[in-house]
Coordinates of C-alpha atoms in Angstrom, one line a residue:
X748 CA 273.2 12.4 126.8
X749 CA 276.4 14.1 127.9
X750 CA 277.9 14.0 131.4
X751 CA 280.4 16.8 132.7
X752 CA 282.0 16.2 135.7
X753 CA 283.6 18.9 137.9
X754 CA 285.5 18.5 140.8
X755 CA 284.3 15.1 141.0
X756 CA 281.0 15.2 140.9
X757 CA 278.9 14.3 137.5
X758 CA 276.4 16.8 136.1
X759 CA 274.2 16.7 132.8
X760 CA 274.8 19.3 130.3
X761 CA 272.7 22.2 129.9
X762 CA 271.1 21.1 127.3
X763 CA 270.0 17.7 128.7
X764 CA 268.7 19.7 131.7
X765 CA 266.6 21.5 129.0
X766 CA 265.0 18.1 127.9
X767 CA 264.7 16.7 131.9
X768 CA 262.4 19.9 132.4
X769 CA 260.9 19.6 129.3
X770 CA 259.5 15.9 129.9
X771 CA 258.4 16.8 133.8
X772 CA 256.4 19.4 132.6
X773 CA 254.9 17.2 129.9
X774 CA 253.8 14.2 132.2
X775 CA 252.1 17.0 134.8
X776 CA 250.0 18.3 132.3
X777 CA 249.0 14.5 131.5
X778 CA 248.3 14.0 135.1
X779 CA 246.3 17.4 135.5
X780 CA 244.0 16.6 132.4
X781 CA 243.2 13.0 133.6
X782 CA 242.5 14.7 136.7
X783 CA 240.3 17.3 135.3
X784 CA 238.9 14.1 133.1
X785 CA 238.0 12.4 136.5
X786 CA 236.6 15.0 138.2
X787 CA 233.8 15.8 135.5
X788 CA 233.5 11.8 135.3
X789 CA 232.9 11.9 138.9
X790 CA 230.1 14.4 139.0
X791 CA 228.3 13.2 135.8
X792 CA 228.3 9.8 137.5
X793 CA 227.7 10.1 141.0
X794 CA 224.9 12.6 141.3
X795 CA 223.0 9.9 138.4
X796 CA 220.8 7.6 140.6
X797 CA 220.4 5.0 137.9
X798 CA 224.1 4.2 138.4
X799 CA 226.0 3.1 141.4
X800 CA 228.7 4.5 142.9
X801 CA 231.2 1.2 143.0
X802 CA 230.3 1.1 139.4
X803 CA 231.0 4.6 138.7
X804 CA 234.0 4.5 140.0
X805 CA 235.3 1.4 138.0
X806 CA 235.0 3.3 134.9
X807 CA 237.0 5.9 136.2
X808 CA 240.5 7.0 134.3
X809 CA 242.1 6.3 137.0
X810 CA 242.3 5.5 140.9
X811 CA 240.4 8.6 142.7
X812 CA 241.8 8.1 146.0
X813 CA 245.3 9.5 146.0
X814 CA 246.7 6.5 147.0
X815 CA 244.8 4.1 145.1
X816 CA 245.9 0.5 146.8
X817 CA 245.5 1.9 150.7
X818 CA 242.0 3.0 149.6
X819 CA 239.5 0.9 151.5
X820 CA 237.8 1.0 147.5
X821 CA 240.5 -0.7 146.5
X822 CA 242.3 -4.7 147.2
X823 CA 244.7 -6.0 145.3
X824 CA 245.4 -9.4 144.8
X825 CA 248.8 -11.3 144.9
X826 CA 249.0 -11.6 141.2
X827 CA 248.5 -7.9 141.4
X828 CA 251.2 -7.1 144.5
X829 CA 253.6 -8.2 142.1
X830 CA 252.6 -6.8 139.2
X831 CA 252.3 -3.0 141.3
X832 CA 255.3 -2.5 140.7
X833 CA 255.3 -1.9 137.1
X834 CA 252.7 -0.1 136.9
X835 CA 249.7 -2.3 136.2
X836 CA 246.2 -1.8 137.0
X837 CA 243.9 -2.9 140.2
X838 CA 240.5 -4.5 141.1
X839 CA 238.0 -2.9 142.5
X840 CA 235.9 -3.9 145.4
X841 CA 232.1 -3.0 145.5
X842 CA 230.8 -2.2 149.0
X843 CA 227.8 -3.2 149.7
X844 CA 226.2 -0.1 150.7
X845 CA 227.7 3.2 151.7
X846 CA 226.7 4.0 155.2
X847 CA 223.7 6.3 156.1
X848 CA 220.4 6.7 157.9
X849 CA 218.4 7.9 155.6
X850 CA 218.7 4.5 153.2
X851 CA 216.4 4.6 150.4
X852 CA 213.0 2.8 152.5
X853 CA 210.3 0.6 150.9
X854 CA 206.8 1.2 150.9
X855 CA 204.6 -1.4 151.4
X856 CA 202.0 0.9 149.6
X857 CA 198.9 2.4 151.3
X858 CA 196.9 1.1 154.0
X859 CA 193.1 1.5 154.4
X860 CA 192.3 4.2 157.5
X861 CA 188.7 5.2 158.7
X862 CA 187.2 8.1 157.3
X863 CA 186.8 11.1 159.7
X864 CA 184.3 12.7 157.2
X865 CA 180.7 13.4 157.9
X866 CA 178.4 10.7 155.8
X867 CA 175.9 13.0 155.6
X868 CA 175.4 16.6 156.5
X869 CA 172.0 15.8 157.7
X870 CA 168.5 18.4 156.6
X871 CA 171.2 21.1 155.2
X872 CA 172.5 20.9 152.3
X873 CA 176.6 20.7 152.1
X874 CA 176.5 23.8 149.2
X875 CA 174.3 25.6 152.0
X876 CA 176.7 24.6 154.9
X877 CA 180.1 26.0 152.9
X878 CA 178.6 28.7 152.1
X879 CA 178.0 30.0 155.7
X880 CA 181.2 28.1 157.5
X881 CA 183.4 30.7 154.2
X882 CA 181.1 33.7 155.5
X883 CA 182.1 32.8 159.3
X884 CA 186.2 32.2 158.2
X885 CA 186.1 35.5 156.3
X886 CA 184.1 37.3 159.1
X887 CA 187.1 36.4 161.5
X888 CA 190.3 37.4 158.9
X889 CA 188.8 40.6 158.3
X890 CA 189.1 41.2 162.1
X891 CA 192.8 39.5 162.5
X892 CA 193.8 41.2 158.7
X893 CA 192.6 44.8 160.5
X894 CA 195.2 44.3 163.3
X895 CA 197.9 42.5 161.9
X896 CA 200.3 45.8 161.3
X897 CA 198.9 47.2 164.7
X898 CA 200.5 47.5 168.3
X899 CA 198.9 44.0 169.9
X900 CA 196.9 43.9 173.0
X901 CA 198.5 40.4 174.9
X902 CA 197.2 38.9 177.7
X903 CA 198.4 35.2 179.1
X904 CA 196.2 32.0 179.9
X905 CA 199.1 30.0 181.0
X906 CA 202.9 30.9 182.0
X907 CA 203.9 30.9 177.6
X908 CA 199.8 30.3 176.3
X909 CA 199.1 34.1 174.5
X910 CA 195.6 35.7 174.3
X911 CA 195.3 38.9 172.5
X912 CA 192.2 41.2 172.1
X913 CA 192.4 40.1 168.4
X914 CA 191.4 36.2 169.0
X915 CA 187.9 37.7 171.4
X916 CA 187.0 40.0 168.2
X917 CA 187.7 37.4 165.6
X918 CA 185.5 35.1 167.8
X919 CA 182.7 37.8 167.7
X920 CA 182.4 38.2 164.3
X921 CA 182.6 34.1 163.7
X922 CA 180.0 33.7 166.3
X923 CA 177.9 36.2 164.6
X924 CA 178.4 35.3 161.6
X925 CA 177.2 31.6 162.7
X926 CA 174.1 32.9 164.7
X927 CA 172.6 35.1 161.8
X928 CA 171.9 31.9 160.0
X929 CA 171.6 29.2 162.6
X930 CA 170.0 30.1 165.9
X931 CA 169.9 27.0 167.3
X932 CA 173.2 25.5 166.6
X933 CA 175.6 24.2 169.5
X934 CA 178.9 25.9 169.1
X935 CA 182.9 25.1 170.8
X936 CA 184.7 28.6 170.8
X937 CA 188.5 28.7 172.1
X938 CA 187.8 31.8 173.8
X939 CA 184.3 31.5 174.4
X940 CA 183.6 28.1 175.3
X941 CA 180.1 26.3 174.7
X942 CA 177.1 28.3 173.8
X943 CA 173.5 27.1 172.0
X944 CA 171.6 24.3 172.1
X945 CA 173.2 21.4 173.3
X946 CA 170.9 19.1 171.9
X947 CA 171.8 20.1 168.1
X948 CA 173.1 17.6 165.4
X949 CA 175.8 20.7 164.7
X950 CA 178.7 21.6 166.6
X951 CA 180.8 24.2 165.2
X952 CA 184.3 24.6 166.4
X953 CA 186.1 27.7 165.8
X954 CA 189.3 28.9 166.7
X955 CA 189.5 32.5 166.1
X956 CA 193.0 33.1 165.4
X957 CA 195.4 29.5 165.5
X958 CA 198.9 30.5 165.9
X959 CA 198.8 33.5 168.4
X960 CA 202.1 33.4 169.8
X961 CA 202.9 34.1 166.0
X962 CA 200.8 36.5 165.5
X963 CA 201.8 38.5 168.3
X964 CA 205.7 38.6 166.9
X965 CA 204.4 39.0 163.1
X966 CA 205.9 35.6 162.1
X967 CA 203.8 34.6 159.0
X968 CA 202.2 31.0 160.2
X969 CA 198.9 31.8 161.6
X970 CA 194.8 31.3 160.7
X971 CA 191.5 31.5 161.0
X972 CA 189.7 27.8 161.5
X973 CA 185.9 27.4 161.6
X974 CA 184.8 23.7 161.2
X975 CA 181.4 22.2 161.8
X976 CA 180.3 19.0 163.0
X977 CA 177.4 17.4 162.0
X978 CA 176.2 14.3 164.7
X979 CA 180.8 14.2 165.7
X980 CA 182.3 13.7 162.4
X981 CA 183.3 17.2 160.3
X982 CA 181.1 18.3 157.2
X983 CA 182.5 21.5 156.0
X984 CA 185.4 23.5 156.4
X985 CA 187.5 26.1 156.1
X986 CA 190.6 27.8 157.0
X987 CA 191.9 30.9 156.1
X988 CA 196.1 31.3 156.7
X989 CA 197.9 34.1 156.5
X990 CA 201.0 34.6 154.2
X991 CA 203.7 37.2 153.5
X992 CA 205.6 39.3 156.4
X993 CA 205.5 42.8 157.7
X994 CA 203.7 45.3 155.9
X995 CA 203.3 43.0 153.2
X996 CA 200.2 40.4 154.5
X997 CA 198.2 38.2 152.4
X998 CA 196.0 35.7 152.9
X999 CA 194.5 32.3 151.0
X1000 CA 191.4 30.2 151.9
X1001 CA 191.8 26.0 151.9
X1002 CA 187.8 24.9 152.3
X1003 CA 186.6 21.4 152.3
X1004 CA 182.9 19.5 152.1
X1005 CA 182.6 16.0 153.1
X1006 CA 182.7 13.5 149.8
X1007 CA 183.4 16.8 147.5
X1008 CA 187.1 17.7 147.9
X1009 CA 189.2 20.3 149.1
X1010 CA 190.4 23.6 147.5
X1011 CA 192.4 26.3 147.7
X1012 CA 191.5 29.7 146.3
X1013 CA 189.0 27.3 144.7
X1014 CA 191.2 25.4 142.8
X1015 CA 191.5 21.6 143.5
X1016 CA 194.0 20.3 145.9
X1017 CA 195.5 17.0 146.5
X1018 CA 198.3 15.3 148.5
X1019 CA 201.7 15.0 147.6
X1020 CA 202.6 11.4 145.8
X1021 CA 205.6 11.3 148.3
X1022 CA 206.7 7.3 149.1
X1023 CA 209.8 7.3 150.8
X1024 CA 210.5 8.7 153.6
X1025 CA 213.9 9.9 153.0
X1026 CA 212.4 11.8 150.5
X1027 CA 209.7 14.0 152.7
X1028 CA 209.0 17.1 154.4
X1029 CA 207.4 17.0 157.8
X1030 CA 206.2 18.9 160.4
X1031 CA 205.3 18.7 164.1
X1032 CA 203.7 20.6 167.4
X1033 CA 204.4 20.8 171.0
X1034 CA 202.2 21.1 173.8
X1035 CA 203.0 24.3 176.4
X1036 CA 203.7 21.8 179.3
X1037 CA 206.9 20.1 179.6
X1038 CA 206.5 16.8 180.3
X1039 CA 206.6 12.8 179.3
X1040 CA 204.4 13.9 176.6
X1041 CA 206.4 16.4 175.5
X1042 CA 210.1 14.7 175.9
X1043 CA 208.6 11.7 173.7
X1044 CA 207.8 13.9 170.8
X1045 CA 211.6 15.9 171.0
X1046 CA 212.3 11.8 170.7
X1047 CA 209.8 11.4 167.4
X1048 CA 211.1 14.9 166.3
X1049 CA 214.9 13.5 166.4
X1050 CA 214.6 10.4 164.6
X1051 CA 212.9 11.7 161.9
X1052 CA 215.3 14.4 161.5
X1053 CA 217.2 11.2 160.7
X1054 CA 215.3 9.6 158.1
X1055 CA 214.0 13.0 156.4
X1056 CA 214.4 16.6 154.5
X1057 CA 213.6 17.2 157.7
X1058 CA 211.1 18.1 160.3
X1059 CA 209.4 21.3 160.3
X1060 CA 208.0 23.2 163.6
X1061 CA 205.0 26.1 162.4
X1062 CA 203.1 26.2 165.7
X1063 CA 199.3 26.7 164.1
X1064 CA 198.0 23.3 163.6
X1065 CA 195.1 24.0 161.3
X1066 CA 197.8 26.2 159.0
X1067 CA 200.0 22.5 159.3
X1068 CA 197.5 20.5 158.2
X1069 CA 196.4 22.6 155.6
X1070 CA 199.3 22.1 153.4
X1071 CA 199.8 18.6 154.0
X1072 CA 196.8 18.6 152.2
X1073 CA 198.4 21.2 149.5
X1074 CA 201.1 18.5 149.2
X1075 CA 203.9 20.8 150.1
X1076 CA 204.5 18.5 153.2
X1077 CA 203.9 14.6 154.0
X1078 CA 203.1 14.5 157.5
X1079 CA 201.9 16.3 160.3
X1080 CA 201.4 14.9 163.8
X1081 CA 200.6 16.3 168.0
X1082 CA 200.0 15.4 171.0
X1083 CA 196.9 17.1 173.1
X1084 CA 195.4 19.1 170.3
X1085 CA 191.6 20.5 170.9
X1086 CA 188.7 20.2 168.6
X1087 CA 188.9 24.0 167.8
X1088 CA 192.8 23.1 166.5
X1089 CA 191.6 19.8 163.9
X1090 CA 188.0 20.5 163.3
X1091 CA 188.7 22.3 159.7
X1092 CA 192.5 20.9 159.2
X1093 CA 191.7 16.9 159.2
X1094 CA 188.7 17.8 156.8
X1095 CA 190.6 19.6 154.4
X1096 CA 193.3 16.6 154.1
X1097 CA 191.1 14.3 154.0
X1098 CA 189.1 15.3 151.3
X1099 CA 192.6 16.2 149.3
X1100 CA 193.6 12.7 149.2
X1101 CA 195.4 12.2 153.0
X1102 CA 194.7 9.8 155.8
X1103 CA 193.4 10.7 159.1
X1104 CA 194.4 8.3 162.2
X1105 CA 195.4 8.6 165.9
X1106 CA 199.0 8.7 167.4
X1107 CA 198.5 5.4 168.0
X1108 CA 197.2 3.9 164.7
X1109 CA 193.7 4.2 166.1
X1110 CA 190.3 5.6 164.2
X1111 CA 190.3 9.0 164.9
X1112 CA 187.6 11.3 166.3
X1113 CA 187.0 15.5 166.6
X1114 CA 187.6 14.5 171.0
X1115 CA 190.7 12.7 170.8
X1116 CA 194.0 13.6 172.4
X1117 CA 196.4 13.3 169.6
X1118 CA 196.4 13.8 165.2
X1119 CA 198.8 12.1 162.9
X1120 CA 197.8 12.9 158.7
X1121 CA 200.1 12.4 156.0
X1122 CA 199.4 12.1 152.4
X1123 CA 198.9 8.2 152.8
X1124 CA 201.5 6.2 151.5
X1125 CA 203.8 6.9 154.3
X1126 CA 201.1 6.8 157.1
X1127 CA 202.4 3.4 158.2
X1128 CA 206.2 3.8 157.6
X1129 CA 205.0 6.8 160.2
X1130 CA 203.4 4.8 162.4
X1131 CA 206.1 2.3 162.9
X1132 CA 207.9 5.5 165.1
X1133 CA 205.1 6.9 166.4
X1134 CA 203.0 4.1 167.2
X1135 CA 204.8 2.7 170.0
X1136 CA 206.2 5.8 171.5
X1137 CA 202.5 6.3 171.9
X1138 CA 201.6 3.5 173.6
X1139 CA 205.0 3.3 176.1
X1140 CA 203.1 6.8 176.6
X1141 CA 199.9 5.1 177.7
X1142 CA 201.6 2.2 179.6
X1143 CA 202.7 5.6 182.0
X1144 CA 199.5 6.3 182.5
X1145 CA 199.2 9.1 180.4
X1146 CA 195.4 10.3 179.9
X1147 CA 194.3 9.5 176.1
X1148 CA 190.7 9.7 176.4
X1149 CA 188.4 11.8 175.1
X1150 CA 189.4 15.1 175.4
X1151 CA 185.7 16.9 175.8
X1152 CA 182.4 15.8 173.9
X1153 CA 179.5 18.6 175.1
X1154 CA 177.1 16.9 177.4
X1155 CA 173.9 15.9 175.5
X1156 CA 175.3 16.8 172.6
X1157 CA 174.8 14.1 170.0
X1158 CA 177.1 12.1 167.7
X1159 CA 177.6 9.3 165.6
X1160 CA 180.9 8.2 167.0

């Protein structure tokens, strides 16, 4: 190496400067190559569910942290501290876990939950009963489809509880089909209340337009729901869900009979097999009264949002339950529903292999004030959070007794 002196200052010759510059570039390029390798390796390892993150880092070509010996992942031993200056290696301190509220859950297994479906359809064969249920639901759906792209005539049952002319016309159309086939059956409609013979073993629960607010806004989550009970238990059900959007509406029909399975447009359906809460998508609903019950469910919404893939609020109970049956969501729960909201949906979920209980975990009936439906596998884990919250509401004096049962209506409950 040639040293030149200029005005008392030592300088390298031009040829040596060039060599030093090339050496610096070579080291820089090697560094970049190692960084690139590390990036590729990290991507493939970190997203592999079978390799623990700490183990993955231990095989990287060099520490991913810009200052490896100050990173919380790396810990020097006294001997390594002495070797640090010479560029020696490092040891990896493998953490026990990485903080995450959605930790992998351990599922204890499917619990045994009481059935809600009727043990028998009585003197009417299931095939005949479901045929009329489907015809009634289709009749109401035609009314809704005819109005879906037209201006709405809206009135109010409460401050935000809507009713449209379509609700009323749909219910009239459904009742006409039921009366034509079973003139002596009892009918409970959302708009018209109780009509028919109260001594009948059959009770038809009709929601002519579930999700009226969504319908009024043209939001695609509403349905026609028809369920028939035999002595208080669901025997046959049909839900026509409207899908699509403005000027491109379509529909699909969910059906079920007790013991006969659940179907969507004639094809058999089944709940999901998801067994981990953090891999589930959940649905809930909120009533119109903003009281303690509403506030409790807001808290549950927050809790489950933190430990699952998300919680949705669509605004149509029958649709929500059919989505559980279809296997596209894992669970749905809500307080203060009415029989016409639940009669069809709970049977469709159960016949698709799901579980149905009250939100306190008790045996469910159509006249209860709360419902929890799920794929069955996650039901116990859902109740671990929902059950205590519901018991707390009971301790405050919130009424959870049977909502309404028609006088003189015979049930096996």
